Every structure is written in C-alpha cells, then in structure tokens.
Short mmCIF file of C-alpha atoms in Angstrom, two decimals:
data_model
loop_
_atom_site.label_atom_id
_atom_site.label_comp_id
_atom_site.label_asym_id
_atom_site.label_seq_id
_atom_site.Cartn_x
_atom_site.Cartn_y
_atom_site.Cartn_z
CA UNK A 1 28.29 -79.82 61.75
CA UNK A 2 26.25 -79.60 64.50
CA UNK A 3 22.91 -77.66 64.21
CA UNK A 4 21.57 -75.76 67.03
CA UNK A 5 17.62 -75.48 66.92
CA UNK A 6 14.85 -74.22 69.18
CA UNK A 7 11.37 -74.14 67.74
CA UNK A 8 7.96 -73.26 69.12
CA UNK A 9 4.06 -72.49 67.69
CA UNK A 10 3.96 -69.22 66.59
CA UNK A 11 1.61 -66.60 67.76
CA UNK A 12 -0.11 -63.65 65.46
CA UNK A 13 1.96 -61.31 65.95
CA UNK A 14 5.26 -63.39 65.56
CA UNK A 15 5.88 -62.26 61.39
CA UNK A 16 5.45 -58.76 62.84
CA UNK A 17 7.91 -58.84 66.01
CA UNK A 18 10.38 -61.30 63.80
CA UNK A 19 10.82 -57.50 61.28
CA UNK A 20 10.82 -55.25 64.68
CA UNK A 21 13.95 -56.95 65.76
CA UNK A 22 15.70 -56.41 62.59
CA UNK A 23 15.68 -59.81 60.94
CA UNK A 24 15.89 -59.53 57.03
CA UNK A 25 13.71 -61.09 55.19
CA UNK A 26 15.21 -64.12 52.78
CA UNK A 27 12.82 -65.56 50.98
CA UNK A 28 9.91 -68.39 50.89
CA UNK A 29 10.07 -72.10 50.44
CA UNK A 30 7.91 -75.02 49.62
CA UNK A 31 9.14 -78.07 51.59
CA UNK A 32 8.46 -81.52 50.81
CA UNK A 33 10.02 -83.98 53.27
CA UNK A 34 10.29 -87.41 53.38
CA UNK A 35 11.30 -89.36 56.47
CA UNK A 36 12.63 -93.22 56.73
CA UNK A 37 12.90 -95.33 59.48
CA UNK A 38 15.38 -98.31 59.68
CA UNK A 39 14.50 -101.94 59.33
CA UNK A 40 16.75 -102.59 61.60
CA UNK A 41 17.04 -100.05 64.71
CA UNK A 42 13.98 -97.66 65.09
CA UNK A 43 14.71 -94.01 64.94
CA UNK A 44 11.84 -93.04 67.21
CA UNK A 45 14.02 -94.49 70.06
CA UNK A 46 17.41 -93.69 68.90
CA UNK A 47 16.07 -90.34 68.30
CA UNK A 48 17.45 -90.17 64.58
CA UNK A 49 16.18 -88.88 61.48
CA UNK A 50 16.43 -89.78 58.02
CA UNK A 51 14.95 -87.16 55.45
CA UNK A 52 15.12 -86.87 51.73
CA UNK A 53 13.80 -83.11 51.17
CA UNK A 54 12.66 -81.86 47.64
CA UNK A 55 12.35 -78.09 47.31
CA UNK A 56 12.78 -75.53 44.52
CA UNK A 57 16.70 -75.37 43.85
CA UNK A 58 17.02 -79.44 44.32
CA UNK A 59 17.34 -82.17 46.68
CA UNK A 60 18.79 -83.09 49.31
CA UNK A 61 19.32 -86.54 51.99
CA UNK A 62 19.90 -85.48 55.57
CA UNK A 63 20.54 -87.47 58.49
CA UNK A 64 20.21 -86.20 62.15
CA UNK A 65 21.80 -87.75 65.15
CA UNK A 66 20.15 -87.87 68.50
CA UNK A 67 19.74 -84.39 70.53
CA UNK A 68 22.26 -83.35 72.32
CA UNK A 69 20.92 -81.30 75.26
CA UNK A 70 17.39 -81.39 76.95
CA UNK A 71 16.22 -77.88 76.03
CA UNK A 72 16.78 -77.30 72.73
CA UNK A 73 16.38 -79.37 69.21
CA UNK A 74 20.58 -79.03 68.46
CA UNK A 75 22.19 -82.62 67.02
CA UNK A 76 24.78 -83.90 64.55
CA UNK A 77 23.50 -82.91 60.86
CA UNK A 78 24.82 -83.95 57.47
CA UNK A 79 23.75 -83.28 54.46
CA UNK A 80 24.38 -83.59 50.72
CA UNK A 81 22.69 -82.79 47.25
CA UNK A 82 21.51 -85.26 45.43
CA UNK A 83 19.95 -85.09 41.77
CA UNK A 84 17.61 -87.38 41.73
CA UNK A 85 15.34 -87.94 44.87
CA UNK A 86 13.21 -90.86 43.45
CA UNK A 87 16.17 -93.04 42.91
CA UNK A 88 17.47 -91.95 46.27
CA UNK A 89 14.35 -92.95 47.81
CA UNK A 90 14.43 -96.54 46.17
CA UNK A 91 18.32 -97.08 46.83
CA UNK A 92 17.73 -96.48 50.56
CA UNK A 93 14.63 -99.08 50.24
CA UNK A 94 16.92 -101.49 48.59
CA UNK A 95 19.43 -100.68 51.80
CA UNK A 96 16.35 -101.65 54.32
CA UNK A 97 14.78 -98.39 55.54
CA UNK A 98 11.44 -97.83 54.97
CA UNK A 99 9.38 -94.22 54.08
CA UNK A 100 6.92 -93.03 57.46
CA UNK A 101 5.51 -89.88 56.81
CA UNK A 102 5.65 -87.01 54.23
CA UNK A 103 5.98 -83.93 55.75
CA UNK A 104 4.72 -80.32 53.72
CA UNK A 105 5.23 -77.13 54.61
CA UNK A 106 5.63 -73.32 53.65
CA UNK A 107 9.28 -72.16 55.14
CA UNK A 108 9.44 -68.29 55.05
CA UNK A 109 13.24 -67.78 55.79
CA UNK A 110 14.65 -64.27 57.84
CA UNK A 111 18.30 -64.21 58.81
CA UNK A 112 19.57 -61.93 61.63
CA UNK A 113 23.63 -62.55 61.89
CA UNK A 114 24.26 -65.56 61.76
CA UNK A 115 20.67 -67.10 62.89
CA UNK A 116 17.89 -68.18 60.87
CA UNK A 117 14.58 -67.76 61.37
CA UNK A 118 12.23 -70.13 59.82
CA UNK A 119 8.29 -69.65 60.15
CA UNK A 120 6.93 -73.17 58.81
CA UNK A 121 2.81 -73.22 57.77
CA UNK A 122 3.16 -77.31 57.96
CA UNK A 123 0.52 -78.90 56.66
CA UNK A 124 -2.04 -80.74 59.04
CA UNK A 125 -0.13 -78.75 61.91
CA UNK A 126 -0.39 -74.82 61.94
CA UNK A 127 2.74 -72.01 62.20
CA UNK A 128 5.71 -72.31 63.94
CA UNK A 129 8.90 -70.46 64.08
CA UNK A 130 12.50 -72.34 63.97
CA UNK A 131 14.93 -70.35 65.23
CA UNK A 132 18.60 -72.12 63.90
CA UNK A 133 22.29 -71.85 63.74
CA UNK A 134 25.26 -73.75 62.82
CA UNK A 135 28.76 -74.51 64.76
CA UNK A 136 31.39 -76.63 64.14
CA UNK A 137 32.33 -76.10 67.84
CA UNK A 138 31.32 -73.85 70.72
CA UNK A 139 27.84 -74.64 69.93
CA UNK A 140 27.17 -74.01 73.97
CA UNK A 141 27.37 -70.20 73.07
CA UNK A 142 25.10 -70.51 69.78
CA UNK A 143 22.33 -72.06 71.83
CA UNK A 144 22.03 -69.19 74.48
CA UNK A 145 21.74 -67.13 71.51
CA UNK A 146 19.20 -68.77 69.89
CA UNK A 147 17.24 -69.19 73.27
CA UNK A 148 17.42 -65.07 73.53
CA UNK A 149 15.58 -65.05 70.37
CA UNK A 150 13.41 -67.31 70.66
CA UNK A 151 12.50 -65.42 74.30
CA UNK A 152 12.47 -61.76 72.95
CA UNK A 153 10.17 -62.43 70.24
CA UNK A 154 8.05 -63.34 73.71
CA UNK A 155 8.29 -67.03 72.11
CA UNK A 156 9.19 -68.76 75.38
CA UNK A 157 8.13 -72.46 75.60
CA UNK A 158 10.51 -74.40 73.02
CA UNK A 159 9.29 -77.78 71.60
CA UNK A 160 11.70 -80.80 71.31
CA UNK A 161 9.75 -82.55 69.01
CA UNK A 162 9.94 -82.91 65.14
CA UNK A 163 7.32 -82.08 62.92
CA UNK A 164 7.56 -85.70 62.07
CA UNK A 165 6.79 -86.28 65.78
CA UNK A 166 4.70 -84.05 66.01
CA UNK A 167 2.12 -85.67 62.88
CA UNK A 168 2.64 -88.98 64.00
CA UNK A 169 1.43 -88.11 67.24
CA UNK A 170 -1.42 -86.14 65.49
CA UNK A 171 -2.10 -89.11 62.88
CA UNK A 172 -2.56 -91.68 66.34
CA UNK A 173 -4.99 -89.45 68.05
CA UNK A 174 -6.90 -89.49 64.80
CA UNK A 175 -6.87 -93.24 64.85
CA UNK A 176 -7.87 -93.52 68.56
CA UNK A 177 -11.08 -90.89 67.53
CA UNK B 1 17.20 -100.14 35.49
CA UNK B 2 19.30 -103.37 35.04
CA UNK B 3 22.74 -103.12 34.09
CA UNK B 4 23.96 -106.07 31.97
CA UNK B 5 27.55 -106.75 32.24
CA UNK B 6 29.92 -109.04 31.34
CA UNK B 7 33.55 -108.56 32.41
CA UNK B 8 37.10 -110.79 31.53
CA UNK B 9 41.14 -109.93 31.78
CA UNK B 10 41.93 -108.05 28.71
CA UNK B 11 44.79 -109.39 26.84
CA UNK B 12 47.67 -107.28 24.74
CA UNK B 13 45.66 -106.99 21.59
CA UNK B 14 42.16 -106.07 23.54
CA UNK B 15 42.67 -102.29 22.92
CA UNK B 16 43.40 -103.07 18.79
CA UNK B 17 40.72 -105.94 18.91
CA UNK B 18 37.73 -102.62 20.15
CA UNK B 19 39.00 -100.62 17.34
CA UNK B 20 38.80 -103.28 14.81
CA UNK B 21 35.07 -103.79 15.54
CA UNK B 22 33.98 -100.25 15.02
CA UNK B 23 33.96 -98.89 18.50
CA UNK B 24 34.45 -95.64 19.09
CA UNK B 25 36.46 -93.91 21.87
CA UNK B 26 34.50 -92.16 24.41
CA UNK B 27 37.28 -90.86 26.58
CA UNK B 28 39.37 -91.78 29.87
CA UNK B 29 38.61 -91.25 33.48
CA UNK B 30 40.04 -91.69 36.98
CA UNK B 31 38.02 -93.67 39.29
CA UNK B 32 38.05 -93.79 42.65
CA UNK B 33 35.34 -96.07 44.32
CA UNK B 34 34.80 -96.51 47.94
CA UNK B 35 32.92 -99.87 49.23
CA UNK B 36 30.39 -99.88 52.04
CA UNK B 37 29.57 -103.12 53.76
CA UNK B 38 26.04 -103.16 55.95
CA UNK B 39 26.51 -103.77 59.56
CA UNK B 40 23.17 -106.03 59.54
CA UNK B 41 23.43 -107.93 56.93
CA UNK B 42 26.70 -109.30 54.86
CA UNK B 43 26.95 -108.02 51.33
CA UNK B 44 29.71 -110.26 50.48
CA UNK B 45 26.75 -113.16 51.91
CA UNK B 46 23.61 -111.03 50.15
CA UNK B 47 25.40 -109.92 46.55
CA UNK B 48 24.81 -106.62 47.31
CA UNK B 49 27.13 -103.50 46.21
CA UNK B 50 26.86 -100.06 47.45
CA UNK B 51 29.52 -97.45 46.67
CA UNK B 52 30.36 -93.82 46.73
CA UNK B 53 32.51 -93.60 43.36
CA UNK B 54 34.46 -90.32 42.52
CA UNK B 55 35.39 -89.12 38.77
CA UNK B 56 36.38 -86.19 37.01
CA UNK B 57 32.36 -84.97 36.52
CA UNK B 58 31.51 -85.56 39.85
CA UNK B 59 30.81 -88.47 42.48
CA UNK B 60 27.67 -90.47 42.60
CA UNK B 61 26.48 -92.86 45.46
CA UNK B 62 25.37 -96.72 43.78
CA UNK B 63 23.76 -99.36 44.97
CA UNK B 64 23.43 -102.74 43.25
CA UNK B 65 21.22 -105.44 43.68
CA UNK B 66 22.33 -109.30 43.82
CA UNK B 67 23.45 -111.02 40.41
CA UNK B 68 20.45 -111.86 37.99
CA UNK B 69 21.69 -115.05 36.63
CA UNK B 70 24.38 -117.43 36.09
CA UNK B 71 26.88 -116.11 33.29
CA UNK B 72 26.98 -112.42 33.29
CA UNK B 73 27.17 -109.63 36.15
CA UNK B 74 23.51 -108.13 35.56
CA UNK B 75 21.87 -106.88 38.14
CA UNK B 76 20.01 -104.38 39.23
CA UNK B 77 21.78 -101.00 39.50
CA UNK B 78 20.56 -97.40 41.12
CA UNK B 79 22.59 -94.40 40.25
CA UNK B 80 22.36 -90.82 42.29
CA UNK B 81 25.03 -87.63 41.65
CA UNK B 82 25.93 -86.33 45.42
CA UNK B 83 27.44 -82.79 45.65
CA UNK B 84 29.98 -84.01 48.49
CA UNK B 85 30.68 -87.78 48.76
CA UNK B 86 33.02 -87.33 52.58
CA UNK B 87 29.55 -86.05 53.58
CA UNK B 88 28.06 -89.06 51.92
CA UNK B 89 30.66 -91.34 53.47
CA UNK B 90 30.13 -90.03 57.06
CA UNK B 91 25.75 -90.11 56.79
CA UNK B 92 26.83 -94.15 55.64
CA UNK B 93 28.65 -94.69 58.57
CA UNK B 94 26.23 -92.73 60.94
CA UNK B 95 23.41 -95.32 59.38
CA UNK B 96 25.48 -98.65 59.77
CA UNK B 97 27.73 -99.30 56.59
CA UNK B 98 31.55 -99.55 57.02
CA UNK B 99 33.77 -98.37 54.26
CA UNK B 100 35.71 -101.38 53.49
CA UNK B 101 37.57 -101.06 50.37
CA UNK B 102 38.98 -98.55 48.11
CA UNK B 103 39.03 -98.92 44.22
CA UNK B 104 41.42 -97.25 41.98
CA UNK B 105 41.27 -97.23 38.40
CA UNK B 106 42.02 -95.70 34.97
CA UNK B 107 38.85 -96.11 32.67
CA UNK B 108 38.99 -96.18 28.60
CA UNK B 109 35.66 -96.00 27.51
CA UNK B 110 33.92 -96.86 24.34
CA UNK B 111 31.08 -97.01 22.17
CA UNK B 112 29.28 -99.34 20.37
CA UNK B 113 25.83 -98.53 19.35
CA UNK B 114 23.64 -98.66 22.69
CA UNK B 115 26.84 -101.04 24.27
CA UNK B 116 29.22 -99.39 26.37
CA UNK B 117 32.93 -100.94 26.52
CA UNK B 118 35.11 -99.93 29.32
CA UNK B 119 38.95 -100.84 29.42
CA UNK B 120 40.02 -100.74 33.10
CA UNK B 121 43.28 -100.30 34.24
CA UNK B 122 42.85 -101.33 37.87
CA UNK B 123 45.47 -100.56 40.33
CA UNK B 124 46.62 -103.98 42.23
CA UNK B 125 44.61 -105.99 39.55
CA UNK B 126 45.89 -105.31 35.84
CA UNK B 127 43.56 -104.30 32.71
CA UNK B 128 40.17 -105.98 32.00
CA UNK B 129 37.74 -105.40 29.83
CA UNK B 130 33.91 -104.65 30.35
CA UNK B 131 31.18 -104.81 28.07
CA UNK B 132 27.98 -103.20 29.21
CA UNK B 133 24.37 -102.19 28.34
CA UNK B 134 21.48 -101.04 30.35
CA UNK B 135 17.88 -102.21 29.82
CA UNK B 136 14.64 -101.48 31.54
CA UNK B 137 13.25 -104.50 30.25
CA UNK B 138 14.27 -107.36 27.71
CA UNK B 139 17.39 -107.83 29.55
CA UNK B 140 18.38 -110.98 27.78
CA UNK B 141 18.54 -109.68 24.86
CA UNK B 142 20.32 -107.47 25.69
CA UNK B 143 22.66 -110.10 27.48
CA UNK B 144 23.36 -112.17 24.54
CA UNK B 145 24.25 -108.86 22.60
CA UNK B 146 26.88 -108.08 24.92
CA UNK B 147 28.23 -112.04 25.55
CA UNK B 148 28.59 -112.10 21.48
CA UNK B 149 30.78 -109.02 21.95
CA UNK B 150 32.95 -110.71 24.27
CA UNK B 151 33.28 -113.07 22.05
CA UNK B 152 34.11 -111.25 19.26
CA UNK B 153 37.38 -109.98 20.92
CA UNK B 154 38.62 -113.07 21.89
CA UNK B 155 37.82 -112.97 25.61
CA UNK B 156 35.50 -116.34 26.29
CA UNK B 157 35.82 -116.30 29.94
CA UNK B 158 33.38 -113.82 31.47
CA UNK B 159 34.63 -113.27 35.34
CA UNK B 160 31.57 -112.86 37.65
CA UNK B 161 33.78 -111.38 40.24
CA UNK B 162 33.55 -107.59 41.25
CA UNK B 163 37.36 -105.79 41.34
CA UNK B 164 36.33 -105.34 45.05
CA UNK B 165 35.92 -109.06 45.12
CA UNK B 166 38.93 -109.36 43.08
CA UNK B 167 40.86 -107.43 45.49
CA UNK B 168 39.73 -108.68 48.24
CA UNK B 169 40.71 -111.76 47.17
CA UNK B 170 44.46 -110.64 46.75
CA UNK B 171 44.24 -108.93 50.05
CA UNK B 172 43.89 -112.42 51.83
CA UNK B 173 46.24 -114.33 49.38
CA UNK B 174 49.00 -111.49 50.85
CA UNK B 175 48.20 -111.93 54.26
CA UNK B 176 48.61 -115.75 53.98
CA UNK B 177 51.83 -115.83 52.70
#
C-alpha cells in the first residue's frame, strides 16, 4: 500500500477553512509513537521508519520505505495490529534495532472522500495538518489531489520531514544552545 | 519469560503413556510456522528463532533467544498476536529477514498442572512429543519438573534440535542423495 502524504504547519484559521470545504469531522486521537533505528543500516539515510504506535483502540508496528517523489511525504507503508506493544518493543530489541525518540501528539481526524485530514498538536512541536490518502496503484493521481488540498486550504509550502525529523532536529539545536 | 522445553520422538504408546499420568486433553490445532533468518547475522550461527506462526485463534510473530543450557531447549521466548501475518511477513523482509522455512504440523495438546504437553504430528518429520512450562524466574526448577516428565513416559532422549533444524536437516540429506 502505498501512502500518499503532504503535511505542513498549520495556521489559525486552518480548523476553520478545513469545515468550509466540507470535510467531516471524525474524531480525536491521542498518539504515542515510538520510532527504532537499525543496528545495522541507519534509517536517517535510508530514509525508513520503524514505529510501534499505541493509541486508544490498540497497537500497531509500521514500517515506511523511503519517499518516493521529491514533493510530497508518499512511500511504501505496512502495517499490522499487534496486542501487546511492550513485548513488541523488546522482540525488535532482541532483533537489533534500537528505540530514538517518542513522539506525542493530539490527531484530530476529518475525512473528505477519500482523503484524510489530520491536524496533529505534537508535543514539543506546535499544529500541523496531514493531508493523506491511500493507493494500491495510480498513486500519481492521489498526490495532485492531495496537493489541491493542501493549496486551497491556502496551506502551500509542504514539509518532507517527519515529526521524528523534525524533534531530532529540534532536540540538536537544544544541545548546541 | 523463559520457556522451558524439552522435546524427543514419541513412540506408539506416547499418546496412552499422557493419559496414564493424569494429563488432560487440551485440544488439537493446525500449525503453520514460517522461519525468518536475519540478513546480518546467522541465526542458525547465533541460536536465534524468529517466526510468524498461524493457528486456528489467530497468528502471532515469536522471537526466541539462544538455548539456556546444555540438556533442554529453554530459552528465552517473546510472544505478540498480529492481526495479518502476510503483512507481518512483508515488514520482515522490508527490515532484512528472509523467510526460509515453512513448518507444518498437527498439535495435541495437554495438561498437566502448570506443564503443558504437546504431541506434534509434523509433516516431513513424524510425531514427537514436547513437554513445556514457562517461568519468569526459578527456571530450573522448573526444568527438572519437566525432564522427570519425560522420563516418566519412557522418552530419555531429549532432542535439542528445533523441527526447523530437523527439517533442514532432511532437506540437505535429500539433496545429497
């Protein structure tokens, strides 16, 4: 499944314009994420992502290939449920990858067709809006939409990076201070 | 959690023998267990295990540690339930592991007390017998109560070998002659 993303910070008005173009409102989320790195290849430059997420109806493990274009966050995803995410985490210790950084935030999901809209309060780093859909193929055609979005809610300057990326880069300018 | 396990080829009277010592039948189920190997490091070289195993209640992704001792098959052992194991099997692959080989069995289970006995019929290999308990701590207690049981049906010769070593085994004894 490849997962076609395009996120950027999120203004005032954003909640307000997200209703005005007719997005339905899903529901809120408490995120807790926690991302691995590999003993043995490093994920920052193979641009993958290893996550075990905990939030209110269970668990999951995700992994993310590299991106796939060089505007938008879209890459290989795969996920599955998992019951148990503290075992998880020590099986994939016992397999050589090693926990980085716990990522929080408040997900407040909208849907409009087939999109989602996701406007993350992440801890440490402020709002932003993800703006997502899914394709099995033809996922050329799912990223102009989700660029059109993304533009008419006057949300033009997409970010490539992660919020994991993004708080590591936060966490070294806090070291360097 | 360590699982302490002893394991030997069950002979024609095995399944009489169980019942004779007060065991009591826990019920039969199909297994299916598909072997990763780690792209970095041998498991074959490093005693390690991990596996995506399929049954009739769902599948569940295990990794197992290398062998504790000497005489038995204890090790350590982590257990998670996974909603979808081909997603499980393709976020593997993605991180390094190779599916090598595929386990097929018929499992009689029994109990006795906090001791689990488990009659495998295993396709390729014939019927064993394993005797198992689990034990956060005091493993060797544990160990001896489960090495007496062995006993006690007849079966001296605890095998130290997985079925996936077992079958590999067979594998290259085929291809040889």
């Amino acid at each position: 499944m490849i997962e076609i993303e395009v996120k950027a910070r999120a203004k005032a008005d954003t909640e307000d314009r997200i209703r005005a173009i007719g997005a339905t409102m899903l529901g809120t989320e408490s995120h807790v994420d926690l991302y691995f790195n590999s003993s043995t290849r490093d994920f920052r430059k193979t641009d993958e992502a290893l996550r075990i997420r905990i939030k209110g109806d269970g668990a999951r493990l995700t992994y993310k290939g590299p991106k796939l274009d060089c505007d938008t966050k879209s890459r290989l995803e795969r996920t599955v449920k998992i019951d148990n995410p503290s075992e998880m985490e020590k099986i994939l210790v016992n397999l050589g990858f090693l926990p980085t950084v716990i990522v929080r935030k408040l997900r407040t999901k909208y849907s409009l067709g087939d999109v989602i809209l996701a406007l993350d309060d992440v801890e440490g780093l402020g709002l932003f809006l993800e703006v997502e859909a899914k394709s099995e193929s033809d996922w050329l055609k799912q990223k102009e939409k989700v660029l059109s979005i993304l533009s008419s809610l006057g949300l033009g300057e997409s970010i490539r990076n992660s919020y994991l990326e993004l708080l590591e880069r936060e966490q070294r300018k806090n070291l360097d201070t």
